[in-house]
Coordinates of C-alpha atoms and ligand atoms in Angstrom, one line a residue:
Chain A
M1 CA -54.5 15.3 -1.3
K2 CA -51.5 13.4 -3.1
E3 CA -51.9 9.6 -3.3
P4 CA -50.1 7.6 -0.5
I5 CA -47.0 6.3 -1.6
V6 CA -46.8 3.5 1.3
S7 CA -49.8 2.6 2.9
M8 CA -50.3 -0.1 6.0
K9 CA -53.8 -1.4 6.6
N10 CA -54.4 -3.1 10.0
V11 CA -50.8 -4.3 10.2
S12 CA -49.8 -6.2 13.3
Y13 CA -46.4 -8.1 13.6
A14 CA -45.1 -10.3 16.4
Y15 CA -41.5 -11.6 17.0
E16 CA -42.2 -14.5 18.7
E17 CA -45.1 -13.9 21.3
K18 CA -44.1 -10.3 21.3
T19 CA -46.4 -8.1 20.0
V20 CA -44.4 -5.2 18.5
L21 CA -46.8 -3.6 15.9
D22 CA -50.6 -3.9 17.0
H23 CA -53.1 -3.1 14.0
I24 CA -51.1 0.0 12.7
H25 CA -53.0 1.9 9.9
F26 CA -50.2 4.3 8.4
E27 CA -49.9 6.3 5.1
L28 CA -47.1 8.3 3.6
P29 CA -48.5 10.8 1.1
Q30 CA -46.2 11.5 -1.9
G31 CA -43.8 14.8 -1.3
S32 CA -44.4 14.6 2.3
F33 CA -41.0 14.6 5.0
M34 CA -42.7 12.3 7.6
G35 CA -40.6 12.2 10.9
L36 CA -41.4 8.8 12.9
V37 CA -40.7 9.1 16.5
G38 CA -41.1 7.1 19.2
P39 CA -39.3 5.2 22.5
N40 CA -36.7 2.9 21.9
G41 CA -38.3 -0.8 21.6
G42 CA -41.9 1.3 20.4
G43 CA -41.2 -0.9 16.9
K44 CA -40.3 1.9 14.2
T45 CA -37.4 -0.2 13.0
T46 CA -39.8 -3.2 13.0
L47 CA -41.9 -1.2 10.9
I48 CA -39.4 -0.5 8.4
K49 CA -38.3 -3.8 7.9
L50 CA -41.8 -4.8 7.4
L51 CA -42.2 -2.1 4.6
L52 CA -39.0 -3.1 2.8
G53 CA -39.8 -6.5 2.7
L54 CA -37.5 -8.0 5.1
L55 CA -40.5 -9.0 7.7
K56 CA -43.6 -10.5 6.6
P57 CA -46.9 -9.1 8.9
D58 CA -48.8 -11.4 10.9
E59 CA -51.9 -9.6 9.7
G60 CA -52.8 -6.7 7.4
S61 CA -51.6 -5.4 4.1
I62 CA -49.1 -3.0 2.9
E63 CA -48.6 -1.3 -0.7
L64 CA -46.0 0.2 -1.7
F65 CA -46.5 2.7 -4.9
G66 CA -50.0 1.8 -5.2
K67 CA -48.9 -2.3 -5.6
P68 CA -49.3 -5.1 -3.1
I69 CA -45.6 -5.3 -1.4
G70 CA -45.4 -8.9 -2.9
K71 CA -45.8 -7.8 -6.6
F72 CA -43.8 -4.6 -6.1
K73 CA -40.6 -5.1 -7.5
E74 CA -39.1 -1.8 -8.4
R75 CA -36.9 -1.8 -5.3
N76 CA -34.5 1.1 -6.7
K77 CA -37.6 3.3 -6.0
I78 CA -36.3 3.3 -2.6
G79 CA -33.3 4.0 -1.0
F80 CA -32.6 2.8 2.6
V81 CA -30.3 4.3 5.2
S82 CA -30.3 1.7 7.8
Q83 CA -29.6 1.9 12.1
K84 CA -26.6 -0.4 11.9
A85 CA -25.0 1.9 9.2
N86 CA -23.0 3.3 12.0
T87 CA -22.0 0.1 13.1
F88 CA -20.4 -1.7 10.0
N89 CA -17.0 -3.5 10.3
R90 CA -14.8 -0.1 10.4
G91 CA -12.0 -2.7 9.1
F92 CA -13.6 -3.5 5.7
P93 CA -10.8 -2.1 3.0
A94 CA -13.5 -0.3 0.8
T95 CA -13.4 2.8 -0.7
V96 CA -16.3 5.5 -0.5
F97 CA -16.3 4.9 -4.2
E98 CA -16.9 0.9 -3.9
V99 CA -19.3 1.4 -1.1
V100 CA -21.4 4.0 -3.0
S101 CA -21.7 1.6 -5.9
T102 CA -22.9 -1.1 -4.2
G103 CA -26.5 0.6 -4.2
L104 CA -26.4 0.2 -8.1
T105 CA -25.6 -3.5 -8.2
A106 CA -29.2 -4.7 -8.4
K107 CA -30.0 -2.0 -10.9
V108 CA -27.0 -2.7 -13.1
G109 CA -28.6 -6.5 -13.0
Y110 CA -26.9 -9.9 -13.1
F111 CA -24.3 -11.1 -16.1
K112 CA -23.7 -6.8 -16.3
F113 CA -20.6 -4.9 -15.7
F114 CA -20.8 -1.4 -14.6
S115 CA -20.3 1.2 -17.4
R116 CA -18.7 4.4 -17.6
K117 CA -22.6 6.3 -17.4
H118 CA -22.9 3.9 -13.7
K119 CA -19.6 5.4 -12.5
A120 CA -20.5 8.9 -13.2
K121 CA -23.6 8.4 -11.4
V122 CA -22.0 6.7 -8.3
L123 CA -19.7 10.3 -8.5
E124 CA -22.5 12.6 -8.9
A125 CA -24.3 10.6 -5.9
I126 CA -20.9 11.0 -3.5
N127 CA -20.8 15.1 -4.9
Q128 CA -24.0 15.0 -3.5
V129 CA -23.4 14.7 -0.1
G130 CA -20.1 16.4 -0.3
M131 CA -17.8 13.7 0.1
L132 CA -15.9 13.8 -3.6
E133 CA -13.0 14.3 -2.2
Y134 CA -12.8 11.3 0.0
A135 CA -14.1 9.7 -3.0
Y136 CA -10.9 7.3 -3.1
E137 CA -10.6 6.9 0.9
N138 CA -11.1 4.2 2.5
I139 CA -14.6 4.0 4.4
G140 CA -13.0 2.8 7.5
N141 CA -10.7 6.0 7.8
L142 CA -13.5 8.4 8.1
S143 CA -15.5 10.2 10.8
G144 CA -19.2 9.2 11.8
G145 CA -20.5 12.0 10.1
Q146 CA -19.0 11.2 7.2
Q147 CA -19.8 7.8 7.2
Q148 CA -23.3 8.5 7.5
R149 CA -23.0 10.5 4.4
V150 CA -21.1 8.0 2.5
F151 CA -24.2 5.7 3.2
I152 CA -26.8 8.6 1.8
A153 CA -25.1 8.6 -1.1
R154 CA -25.2 4.5 -1.5
A155 CA -29.0 5.2 -1.1
L156 CA -29.5 8.2 -3.8
V157 CA -27.3 6.8 -6.6
N158 CA -30.4 5.0 -8.0
D159 CA -32.2 8.1 -8.0
P160 CA -35.2 7.3 -5.5
E161 CA -38.4 8.5 -5.1
L162 CA -38.5 7.7 -1.2
L163 CA -35.9 7.7 1.2
I164 CA -36.3 5.9 4.4
L165 CA -33.8 6.8 7.2
D166 CA -33.7 4.8 10.7
E167 CA -31.7 6.8 13.0
P168 CA -29.2 8.4 11.2
T169 CA -27.9 11.0 13.1
V170 CA -27.3 8.8 16.3
G171 CA -23.6 9.6 17.3
V172 CA -23.4 12.3 14.8
D173 CA -21.8 15.7 16.4
Y174 CA -24.2 19.2 16.2
E175 CA -22.5 20.9 13.7
N176 CA -22.9 17.5 11.0
V177 CA -26.5 17.3 12.1
R178 CA -27.2 20.8 11.0
R179 CA -25.4 20.0 7.4
F180 CA -27.4 16.4 7.3
Y181 CA -30.5 18.5 7.9
E182 CA -29.6 20.8 4.9
L183 CA -29.2 18.0 3.0
L184 CA -32.3 16.5 4.1
H185 CA -34.0 19.3 3.0
Q186 CA -32.3 20.3 -0.3
L187 CA -33.8 16.1 -1.2
H188 CA -37.0 17.0 0.0
E189 CA -37.2 20.5 -1.9
V190 CA -35.2 20.3 -4.9
K191 CA -35.2 16.6 -6.0
N192 CA -38.7 16.2 -4.6
I193 CA -37.8 13.3 -2.8
T194 CA -40.1 11.6 -0.3
L195 CA -38.7 11.0 3.1
L196 CA -39.6 9.1 6.2
L197 CA -37.0 10.1 9.0
I198 CA -37.0 8.1 12.3
T199 CA -35.2 10.0 15.1
H200 CA -35.0 11.1 18.4
D201 CA -34.0 14.5 17.7
T202 CA -37.8 16.1 17.5
G203 CA -36.5 19.5 18.1
T204 CA -34.8 20.2 14.9
M205 CA -36.9 17.3 12.9
T206 CA -40.5 19.3 13.5
E207 CA -38.7 22.3 12.1
H208 CA -38.3 20.6 8.5
A209 CA -41.1 17.4 8.4
T210 CA -44.4 18.2 6.9
D211 CA -45.9 15.1 8.8
I212 CA -45.0 13.5 12.2
V213 CA -46.4 10.2 13.2
C214 CA -45.5 8.8 16.9
L215 CA -45.2 5.1 17.2
N216 CA -45.3 2.8 20.5
K217 CA -46.8 -0.8 19.5
T218 CA -50.0 1.3 18.5
L219 CA -50.0 5.0 16.0
H220 CA -50.6 7.3 18.9
F221 CA -50.6 10.5 16.6
H222 CA -50.7 11.2 13.2
G223 CA -50.4 14.8 12.2
K224 CA -48.9 18.2 11.4
P225 CA -45.6 19.2 13.4
E226 CA -47.7 22.4 14.8
D227 CA -50.2 19.9 16.7
Y228 CA -47.1 17.8 17.5
T229 CA -45.3 20.6 19.3
S230 CA -48.5 21.7 21.1
L231 CA -48.7 18.3 22.7
T232 CA -49.2 18.6 26.3
E233 CA -46.1 17.0 28.4
E234 CA -48.8 14.6 29.9
D235 CA -49.8 13.7 26.2
L236 CA -46.2 13.2 25.8
S237 CA -45.6 11.1 28.9
N238 CA -48.5 9.2 28.4
F239 CA -47.2 8.3 25.3
Y240 CA -43.8 7.2 26.3
G241 CA -44.5 5.9 29.4
H242 CA -42.5 8.1 31.4
P243 CA -42.1 12.1 31.8
V244 CA -40.6 13.9 29.2
N245 CA -39.0 17.2 28.8
V246 CA -39.9 18.6 25.0
V247 CA -36.6 20.4 24.1
A248 CA -37.3 23.3 21.8
H249 CA -34.5 24.7 20.0
N250 CA -35.2 28.4 19.6
H251 CA -32.6 29.8 16.7
Chain B
M1 CA 15.2 -26.3 -11.0
F2 CA 14.5 -24.5 -14.4
A3 CA 16.8 -27.3 -16.3
D4 CA 15.0 -30.0 -14.6
F5 CA 11.4 -28.1 -15.3
Y6 CA 11.7 -28.9 -18.8
Q7 CA 12.9 -32.3 -18.1
Y8 CA 10.4 -33.6 -15.9
D9 CA 6.2 -33.5 -16.7
F10 CA 5.5 -33.8 -13.0
L11 CA 7.9 -31.0 -11.9
R12 CA 5.5 -28.6 -14.7
Y13 CA 2.7 -29.6 -13.3
T14 CA 3.5 -29.1 -9.7
F15 CA 4.7 -25.8 -10.7
L16 CA 2.1 -24.6 -12.6
T17 CA -0.8 -26.0 -10.3
G18 CA 1.0 -24.1 -8.0
L19 CA 1.0 -20.6 -9.8
M20 CA -3.2 -21.5 -10.3
I21 CA -3.6 -22.0 -6.5
G22 CA -2.0 -18.8 -5.6
I23 CA -4.2 -16.3 -7.3
I24 CA -7.4 -18.8 -6.5
A25 CA -7.0 -19.4 -3.1
P26 CA -6.3 -15.8 -1.9
L27 CA -9.4 -14.3 -4.3
L28 CA -11.8 -16.4 -2.8
G29 CA -10.2 -15.6 0.2
T30 CA -10.8 -12.0 0.4
F31 CA -14.3 -12.3 0.9
I32 CA -13.8 -15.0 3.1
V33 CA -12.2 -12.8 5.8
V34 CA -14.4 -9.8 4.9
R35 CA -17.3 -11.7 5.5
R36 CA -15.4 -13.5 8.5
L37 CA -16.0 -16.7 7.4
S38 CA -12.3 -18.1 7.8
L39 CA -13.2 -20.9 9.8
I40 CA -15.4 -22.6 7.0
A41 CA -12.5 -22.8 5.2
D42 CA -11.2 -25.1 7.5
A43 CA -14.3 -27.1 8.5
L44 CA -14.1 -27.8 4.1
S45 CA -10.7 -28.8 4.2
H46 CA -11.1 -31.9 6.7
V47 CA -14.4 -33.1 4.6
T48 CA -12.2 -32.6 1.8
L49 CA -9.5 -34.9 3.8
A50 CA -12.8 -37.2 4.2
G51 CA -13.0 -37.7 0.7
I52 CA -9.8 -38.1 -0.1
A53 CA -9.7 -40.7 2.4
F54 CA -12.8 -42.3 0.8
G55 CA -10.7 -42.2 -2.6
L56 CA -7.9 -43.5 -1.3
M57 CA -9.9 -46.8 0.2
V58 CA -11.8 -47.4 -3.1
E59 CA -8.7 -47.3 -4.6
K60 CA -6.7 -49.6 -2.2
L61 CA -9.9 -52.1 -1.5
F62 CA -11.0 -52.4 -5.3
A63 CA -7.5 -51.7 -7.4
I64 CA -9.4 -49.1 -9.3
V65 CA -7.3 -46.5 -10.4
F66 CA -9.1 -43.2 -9.5
S67 CA -7.8 -39.7 -8.1
P68 CA -8.7 -39.6 -5.0
L69 CA -9.1 -35.6 -5.5
Y70 CA -12.3 -35.9 -7.4
A71 CA -13.6 -37.9 -4.4
G72 CA -12.4 -34.9 -2.3
M73 CA -14.0 -32.4 -4.4
I74 CA -17.4 -34.0 -4.1
F75 CA -17.6 -34.5 -0.4
S76 CA -16.4 -30.8 0.0
V77 CA -18.9 -29.4 -1.9
F78 CA -21.6 -31.4 -0.4
G79 CA -20.2 -30.4 2.9
S80 CA -20.7 -26.7 1.5
V81 CA -24.1 -27.0 0.9
L82 CA -24.6 -29.0 4.8
I83 CA -22.9 -25.9 5.9
E84 CA -25.7 -23.6 4.7
K85 CA -28.1 -25.8 5.7
L86 CA -26.8 -26.0 9.4
R87 CA -26.5 -22.2 9.5
S88 CA -29.9 -21.9 8.3
V89 CA -31.3 -23.9 10.9
Y90 CA -29.3 -22.6 13.7
K91 CA -29.9 -19.1 12.9
A92 CA -28.5 -17.0 16.2
Y93 CA -25.9 -19.9 16.5
Q94 CA -24.5 -19.8 13.2
E95 CA -20.8 -20.8 14.0
I96 CA -22.1 -24.1 15.7
A97 CA -22.2 -25.5 12.0
I98 CA -18.4 -25.2 12.0
P99 CA -17.2 -28.1 14.7
I100 CA -20.3 -29.9 13.3
I101 CA -18.7 -30.4 10.0
L102 CA -15.1 -30.3 11.1
S103 CA -15.5 -33.3 13.5
G104 CA -17.6 -35.2 10.7
G105 CA -15.4 -34.9 8.4
V106 CA -12.1 -36.1 10.7
G107 CA -14.7 -38.9 11.6
L108 CA -15.3 -40.2 8.6
S109 CA -11.9 -40.2 7.5
V110 CA -10.4 -41.6 10.6
I111 CA -13.1 -44.6 9.5
F112 CA -12.0 -45.1 6.1
I113 CA -8.8 -45.1 6.7
A114 CA -9.2 -48.0 9.1
I115 CA -11.4 -50.1 6.5
A116 CA -8.3 -49.4 4.4
D117 CA -5.7 -50.5 6.8
G118 CA -3.8 -47.2 6.6
F119 CA -2.1 -45.5 3.2
N120 CA 1.2 -44.5 4.8
N121 CA 3.2 -41.8 2.6
D122 CA 0.2 -40.8 0.4
L123 CA -1.7 -39.8 3.1
F124 CA 0.9 -37.4 4.8
N125 CA 1.4 -36.0 1.3
Y126 CA -2.3 -34.9 1.5
L127 CA -2.1 -33.5 4.8
F128 CA 0.9 -31.3 4.7
G129 CA 1.1 -31.1 0.9
S130 CA 3.8 -31.9 -1.6
V131 CA 6.1 -30.7 -4.6
S132 CA 5.7 -34.8 -6.5
A133 CA 2.3 -35.3 -6.4
V134 CA 0.3 -33.9 -8.9
S135 CA -0.2 -36.2 -11.6
Q136 CA -1.5 -35.2 -15.0
S137 CA -5.1 -35.6 -14.1
D138 CA -4.7 -33.9 -11.1
F139 CA -3.4 -31.1 -13.2
F140 CA -6.1 -30.7 -16.0
M141 CA -8.6 -30.8 -13.3
I142 CA -7.0 -27.9 -11.3
L143 CA -6.8 -26.1 -14.5
T144 CA -10.6 -26.4 -14.8
I145 CA -11.5 -25.7 -11.4
S146 CA -9.1 -22.6 -11.6
I147 CA -10.5 -21.0 -14.9
F148 CA -14.2 -21.7 -13.4
V149 CA -13.7 -19.9 -10.5
I150 CA -11.9 -17.2 -11.9
L151 CA -14.8 -16.4 -14.5
V152 CA -17.4 -17.1 -11.6
V153 CA -15.8 -14.4 -9.3
A154 CA -15.4 -11.7 -12.5
L155 CA -19.1 -12.4 -13.8
F156 CA -20.4 -12.3 -9.7
Y157 CA -18.1 -9.9 -8.6
K158 CA -20.4 -7.1 -8.1
E159 CA -22.6 -9.4 -6.6
L160 CA -20.3 -11.0 -4.3
F161 CA -18.8 -7.6 -3.3
T162 CA -22.1 -6.1 -2.5
L163 CA -23.5 -9.1 -0.2
S164 CA -20.1 -9.0 1.5
F165 CA -20.1 -5.5 2.7
D166 CA -23.7 -5.7 3.7
E167 CA -25.7 -8.5 3.4
E168 CA -29.3 -6.7 4.5
H169 CA -28.7 -4.4 2.4
A170 CA -27.8 -6.4 -0.6
T171 CA -31.7 -8.5 0.3
I172 CA -33.4 -5.2 0.2
S173 CA -32.1 -4.1 -2.8
G174 CA -33.2 -7.1 -4.5
I175 CA -30.1 -9.3 -4.8
H176 CA -30.7 -13.0 -4.5
S177 CA -28.3 -13.2 -1.0
K178 CA -28.7 -16.6 -0.6
R179 CA -28.2 -17.9 -4.0
I180 CA -25.5 -15.8 -4.6
H181 CA -24.3 -17.0 -0.8
L182 CA -24.6 -20.6 -1.9
L183 CA -22.6 -19.6 -5.6
F184 CA -19.8 -18.8 -3.2
I185 CA -19.5 -21.3 -0.5
V186 CA -19.6 -23.7 -3.5
L187 CA -16.7 -21.6 -5.0
T188 CA -14.8 -22.3 -1.8
A189 CA -15.2 -26.1 -1.3
L190 CA -14.1 -26.4 -5.2
V191 CA -10.9 -24.0 -4.2
I192 CA -9.8 -26.0 -1.7
A193 CA -10.1 -29.2 -3.1
A194 CA -7.7 -27.7 -6.1
S195 CA -5.3 -26.5 -3.3
I196 CA -5.0 -29.3 -0.9
R197 CA -2.3 -31.1 -3.7
I198 CA 0.0 -28.4 -2.6
V199 CA -0.6 -26.9 0.3
G200 CA -2.2 -29.6 2.3
V201 CA -5.7 -30.4 4.4
L202 CA -4.4 -28.7 7.2
L203 CA -2.8 -25.4 6.0
V204 CA -5.1 -24.9 2.9
S205 CA -7.1 -22.3 4.8
A206 CA -3.9 -20.3 5.5
L207 CA -3.3 -19.6 1.7
M208 CA -6.5 -18.5 2.0
T209 CA -6.6 -15.9 4.5
L210 CA -3.2 -14.9 5.8
P211 CA -2.2 -13.3 2.4
V212 CA -5.5 -11.1 2.8
A213 CA -4.7 -10.2 6.5
A214 CA -1.5 -8.8 5.4
A215 CA -3.1 -7.3 2.0
M216 CA -5.9 -5.8 4.2
R217 CA -3.4 -3.6 6.5
L218 CA -2.0 -2.1 3.4
A219 CA -4.5 -1.6 0.7
K220 CA -6.9 1.2 -0.1
G221 CA -10.0 -0.4 -1.5
F222 CA -11.2 -3.8 -2.0
K223 CA -9.8 -4.3 -5.4
Q224 CA -6.3 -3.4 -4.4
M225 CA -6.8 -5.8 -1.6
M226 CA -7.2 -8.9 -3.5
G227 CA -4.7 -7.8 -5.7
L228 CA -2.2 -7.6 -3.3
S229 CA -3.5 -10.7 -1.9
I230 CA -2.8 -12.6 -4.7
L231 CA 0.5 -11.1 -4.9
F232 CA 1.5 -12.3 -1.5
G233 CA -0.1 -15.6 -2.0
E234 CA 2.1 -16.5 -5.4
L235 CA 5.0 -15.5 -2.8
A236 CA 4.4 -18.0 -0.2
V237 CA 3.5 -21.0 -3.0
I238 CA 6.6 -20.2 -5.3
S239 CA 8.7 -19.9 -1.9
G240 CA 6.8 -23.2 -0.8
L241 CA 7.7 -25.3 -4.3
I242 CA 11.3 -24.2 -4.3
S243 CA 12.3 -24.9 -0.9
G244 CA 10.0 -28.1 -1.0
Y245 CA 11.7 -29.2 -4.3
Y246 CA 15.2 -28.4 -2.6
L247 CA 15.2 -29.0 0.8
N248 CA 12.6 -31.5 0.4
I249 CA 10.4 -30.1 2.9
P250 CA 6.2 -30.6 2.2
P251 CA 5.5 -26.9 0.6
G252 CA 2.3 -26.0 3.1
G253 CA 5.0 -25.8 5.6
T254 CA 6.9 -23.1 4.0
I255 CA 4.0 -21.7 2.5
V256 CA 2.5 -20.6 5.9
L257 CA 5.9 -19.6 7.3
V258 CA 6.5 -17.1 4.6
S259 CA 2.6 -16.0 4.5
I260 CA 3.5 -15.1 8.3
I261 CA 6.7 -13.6 7.5
I262 CA 4.8 -11.2 5.3
L263 CA 2.1 -10.6 7.4
L264 CA 4.2 -9.5 10.2
I265 CA 6.3 -7.2 7.6
S266 CA 3.1 -6.1 6.7
I267 CA 1.9 -4.8 10.4
V268 CA 5.5 -3.1 10.6
I269 CA 4.8 -1.2 7.4
K270 CA 1.6 0.0 8.4
Q271 CA 3.0 0.9 11.6
L272 CA 5.8 3.0 10.2
K273 CA 3.8 4.6 7.0
F274 CA 1.2 5.4 9.4
P275 CA 1.5 5.8 12.7
K276 CA -0.3 9.2 13.0
K277 CA -3.1 8.2 11.3
V278 CA -3.9 5.4 13.5
R279 CA -3.6 7.9 16.6
E280 CA -6.4 10.1 15.2
A281 CA -8.5 7.5 13.9
K282 CA -9.1 6.3 17.8
Ligands
LIG1 N1 -35.5 -10.1 15.9 C1 -36.0 -9.6 16.6 N2 -36.2 -11.0 17.7 C2 -37.1 -10.6 18.7 N3 -37.4 -9.5 19.2 C3 -37.2 -8.2 18.5 C4 -36.3 -8.5 17.5 N4 -36.3 -7.3 16.9 C5 -36.5 -6.6 18.0 N5 -37.1 -6.7 18.9 C6 -37.8 -6.5 19.8 O1 -39.2 -5.7 19.3 C7 -39.4 -4.7 19.8 C8 -39.2 -3.1 18.9 O2 -37.7 -3.2 18.1 P1 -37.6 -1.9 17.3 O3 -38.9 -2.4 15.8 O4 -36.1 -2.3 16.9 O5 -37.9 -0.9 18.1 P2 -37.6 0.8 17.6 O6 -36.8 0.7 16.4 O7 -38.4 1.6 17.5 O8 -36.4 1.0 19.0 C9 -37.9 -4.5 20.6 O9 -38.5 -4.4 21.9 C10 -37.1 -5.2 20.5 O10 -36.9 -6.3 21.6
LIG2 MG1 -34.9 1.0 16.0

């Protein structure tokens, strides 16, 4: 078993009175492709915010790359594509190149300017997501699926070891979702990036993921996709709190 | 005008000051507009007015000669820090900081004016701008502010841009968002204090936002928008100064009108140029 890149021990979190995460134990092994599923309001985004240091747990401890989160400084090892990414201000006049370059700002550091090498890096990340021909277009003029890829490029420009994506396929059409999974597959297999993907699209996700976690205030399931797909409808409706139909994709 | 330009110091100071604020006001304005903080500029200009009124009061009561602009600058910077404080106290209602600071500024101004028993002409110049008001000491103060602002923006451009585009992402990636934001607000306060001599308290936020609003419709990318904003800002300021000198109109009025005309033209151009694209995007 490989060492975990992320580990959460006994973590709880509440917004004011409302407990959203209740004593979570969770490990993300290096090299895995983990799908995180759960009902809306189940605490998935909150869990990610804890991992990213945007929120502090009320209880329990979090380690990233073997270090307590307070001591972890190599932020550029983690790439993040936010759930909010596709609701950004469309009128913001920034080119794809400019947006992706913001991913490097912290790495380049204060009082320093982008070098030619950094610019090449930005173009490489844009190319990786297949958006090179749009590099100098305003991001507001692109489609939702294209914007999503730009935000992935922004996360990739640092060469992260862990990539976290929060519901990246919401509002993206079928063809682009397929291309999106191809890209994730490639990042995982070729570049060896550990992936943590939050999605409702369990059908397609279970085909690619190596691990699946179900979260609804507590962890309800943590295992392999095969075991997840063999869960009965009853198990799932207990978990979601209402009946669900598992949509299996047959290819 | 150009013969006079060589002859009269004050005209030279006014003109050069105008050129400088035509750069720095839209420069900071680009960040202000994209971050939807336009009203902060208005609040700060009214705090600056309180500082100026305070300076005029001290000058009149104690017969000390000192430029009220310095007091304006100190009030403005202080007000900017206070706005940030209030915004962090009222996290869910951040815009409430603006009426608090704005009305506070106006209230203080009225009190200082009353204590000093009125200032007549001077105050009018500060409200709407003037072409004959820039003294040598004002000029050097505004020059220093301009150089400082341009250097800091150049040095922190990538952080300011990253923060403006996506604050959450900036914070996650390890940028000190709060400190950079504070730096930005203080720069804004300085630019407002510097611009008030020419544009006036009531119209300074227009010079920071209208050229940007026009540039936004036409530019590809942020840097291009910045360049276009400065170009439009200069056009407006120069028109304001020339008409101010020949027609004896406070330059603030012309600056705003020219900015609005540029804005209207940019909207028309955009619609002539990209009517198809606009429909496609919908
Ligand atoms: N900033 C916040 N303040 C108060 N409650 C919040 C906040 N963010 C999320 N919540 C609540 O916490 C719960 C979990 O939210 P979230 O982590 O976003 O769930 P998910 O991402 O799984 O849909 C929800 O009930 C939501 O209403
Ligand atoms: Mg969520």
